[in-house]
XYZ file of C-alpha atoms in Angstrom:
151
model
C 0.000 0.000 0.000
C 1.352 3.389 -0.942
C 1.476 5.886 1.916
C 1.220 9.509 0.852
C 0.067 12.812 2.247
C -2.254 14.425 -0.294
C -1.235 17.940 0.671
C 2.118 19.054 2.032
C 2.188 19.563 5.789
C 3.255 23.095 6.680
C 3.764 24.126 10.267
C 5.955 26.181 12.524
C 7.175 25.930 16.096
C 9.478 28.041 18.264
C 13.219 27.756 17.773
C 14.476 26.482 21.159
C 16.199 29.140 23.289
C 14.983 31.925 21.045
C 12.495 34.622 21.936
C 10.633 35.325 18.717
C 12.153 33.068 16.055
C 10.244 30.114 14.667
C 11.261 27.087 12.620
C 9.002 26.698 9.600
C 8.760 23.357 7.837
C 7.088 21.915 4.770
C 6.829 18.126 4.602
C 5.656 16.209 1.546
C 5.323 12.433 1.518
C 4.868 10.665 -1.808
C 4.749 6.938 -2.466
C 8.506 6.635 -3.001
C 10.073 9.783 -1.544
C 9.905 12.238 1.355
C 10.702 15.927 0.894
C 11.355 18.233 3.844
C 12.213 21.921 3.731
C 13.171 23.926 6.845
C 13.870 27.570 7.542
C 13.720 30.067 10.387
C 12.115 33.474 10.564
C 12.002 36.019 13.345
C 8.856 38.037 13.897
C 10.553 41.208 12.613
C 11.935 39.410 9.512
C 8.652 37.937 8.256
C 8.781 39.862 4.961
C 12.440 39.069 4.191
C 13.576 36.101 2.101
C 15.750 33.539 3.870
C 19.129 32.706 2.311
C 19.347 29.304 0.675
C 20.823 26.612 2.881
C 21.994 23.102 2.108
C 20.021 20.582 0.053
C 20.785 16.881 0.622
C 19.478 13.636 -0.862
C 19.735 10.487 1.231
C 18.614 6.927 0.550
C 18.751 3.525 2.224
C 21.749 1.305 1.551
C 20.291 -2.135 0.877
C 23.570 -3.785 1.934
C 23.894 -1.832 5.178
C 20.496 -0.414 6.253
C 21.987 1.208 9.374
C 24.227 3.476 7.262
C 22.136 5.445 4.735
C 23.897 6.934 1.738
C 23.727 10.668 1.146
C 24.659 13.138 -1.519
C 24.897 16.896 -1.204
C 23.016 18.633 -4.004
C 23.670 22.163 -2.768
C 26.054 23.062 0.019
C 25.980 25.956 2.456
C 28.637 25.278 5.072
C 26.616 26.601 8.033
C 23.748 24.143 7.429
C 25.360 21.125 5.757
C 26.026 18.904 8.792
C 22.563 19.521 10.300
C 20.899 18.785 6.954
C 22.876 15.602 6.273
C 22.290 14.204 9.770
C 18.576 14.945 9.551
C 18.243 13.297 6.140
C 20.036 10.154 7.330
C 17.914 9.863 10.478
C 14.717 10.129 8.439
C 15.965 7.455 6.032
C 16.764 5.126 8.937
C 13.274 5.593 10.354
C 11.311 5.294 7.113
C 13.579 3.256 4.795
C 12.567 5.718 2.053
C 14.651 8.169 0.023
C 14.589 11.656 1.527
C 15.335 15.146 0.215
C 16.047 17.765 2.899
C 16.489 21.463 2.268
C 17.573 23.454 5.315
C 18.240 27.132 5.861
C 17.782 27.234 9.654
C 19.783 30.038 11.248
C 20.836 29.937 14.889
C 21.907 33.588 14.967
C 18.840 34.581 17.025
C 19.282 31.946 19.727
C 20.305 33.029 23.216
C 24.023 32.331 22.779
C 24.192 32.751 19.007
C 24.150 29.085 18.000
C 26.175 26.958 20.398
C 26.368 23.184 19.922
C 23.805 22.720 22.699
C 21.365 25.117 21.025
C 21.799 23.398 17.675
C 21.305 19.931 19.213
C 18.178 21.073 21.029
C 16.732 22.410 17.785
C 17.772 19.229 15.948
C 15.975 17.047 18.510
C 12.855 19.200 18.253
C 12.825 18.987 14.440
C 13.263 15.196 14.538
C 10.473 14.920 17.114
C 8.015 17.052 15.098
C 8.804 15.427 11.736
C 8.758 11.893 13.167
C 5.314 12.573 14.611
C 4.064 13.588 11.153
C 5.676 10.495 9.554
C 4.160 7.867 11.877
C 2.213 6.324 8.979
C 5.407 5.606 6.978
C 7.879 4.677 9.732
C 8.951 1.074 9.278
C 10.164 -1.304 11.994
C 13.895 -2.103 11.990
C 14.901 -4.805 9.498
C 12.118 -4.096 6.992
C 13.454 -3.089 3.604
C 11.689 -1.007 0.986
C 10.833 -4.003 -1.217
C 9.019 -5.732 1.634
C 11.607 -8.333 2.515
C 13.261 -8.531 5.882
C 16.950 -8.201 6.490
C 18.797 -11.365 7.506
C 20.553 -11.417 10.825
């Protein structure tokens, strides 16, 4: 059975440790691919365009399902690691190819984007997206073609 979301899910939630900045996301699930786009916007920057961040494609490795493959389509150094890690986590959970575009900025966080602030935001994004992907998350060992991995 093909699991899709007819319309893209668009939502926003507060950037952790930030007063007025929100993370905005757009999630689209098709039968064979997931697309996720993330950005941040402060209340006073609502009418300004966000700079383009990194864009990463990741897919399951049928020989080693615990280590998804990824390829950077567009690289912005400030967002590349966050984007790649997020794409790989989503592939591990869903066993589906994933495109992730990310232009989240941590400049408006309390300390200007420390590792702790970035990790807190990362955990929140994973939590929110995973909640929206419950219908496509596959148990460990199930491959895309419906067979189970041998152990």
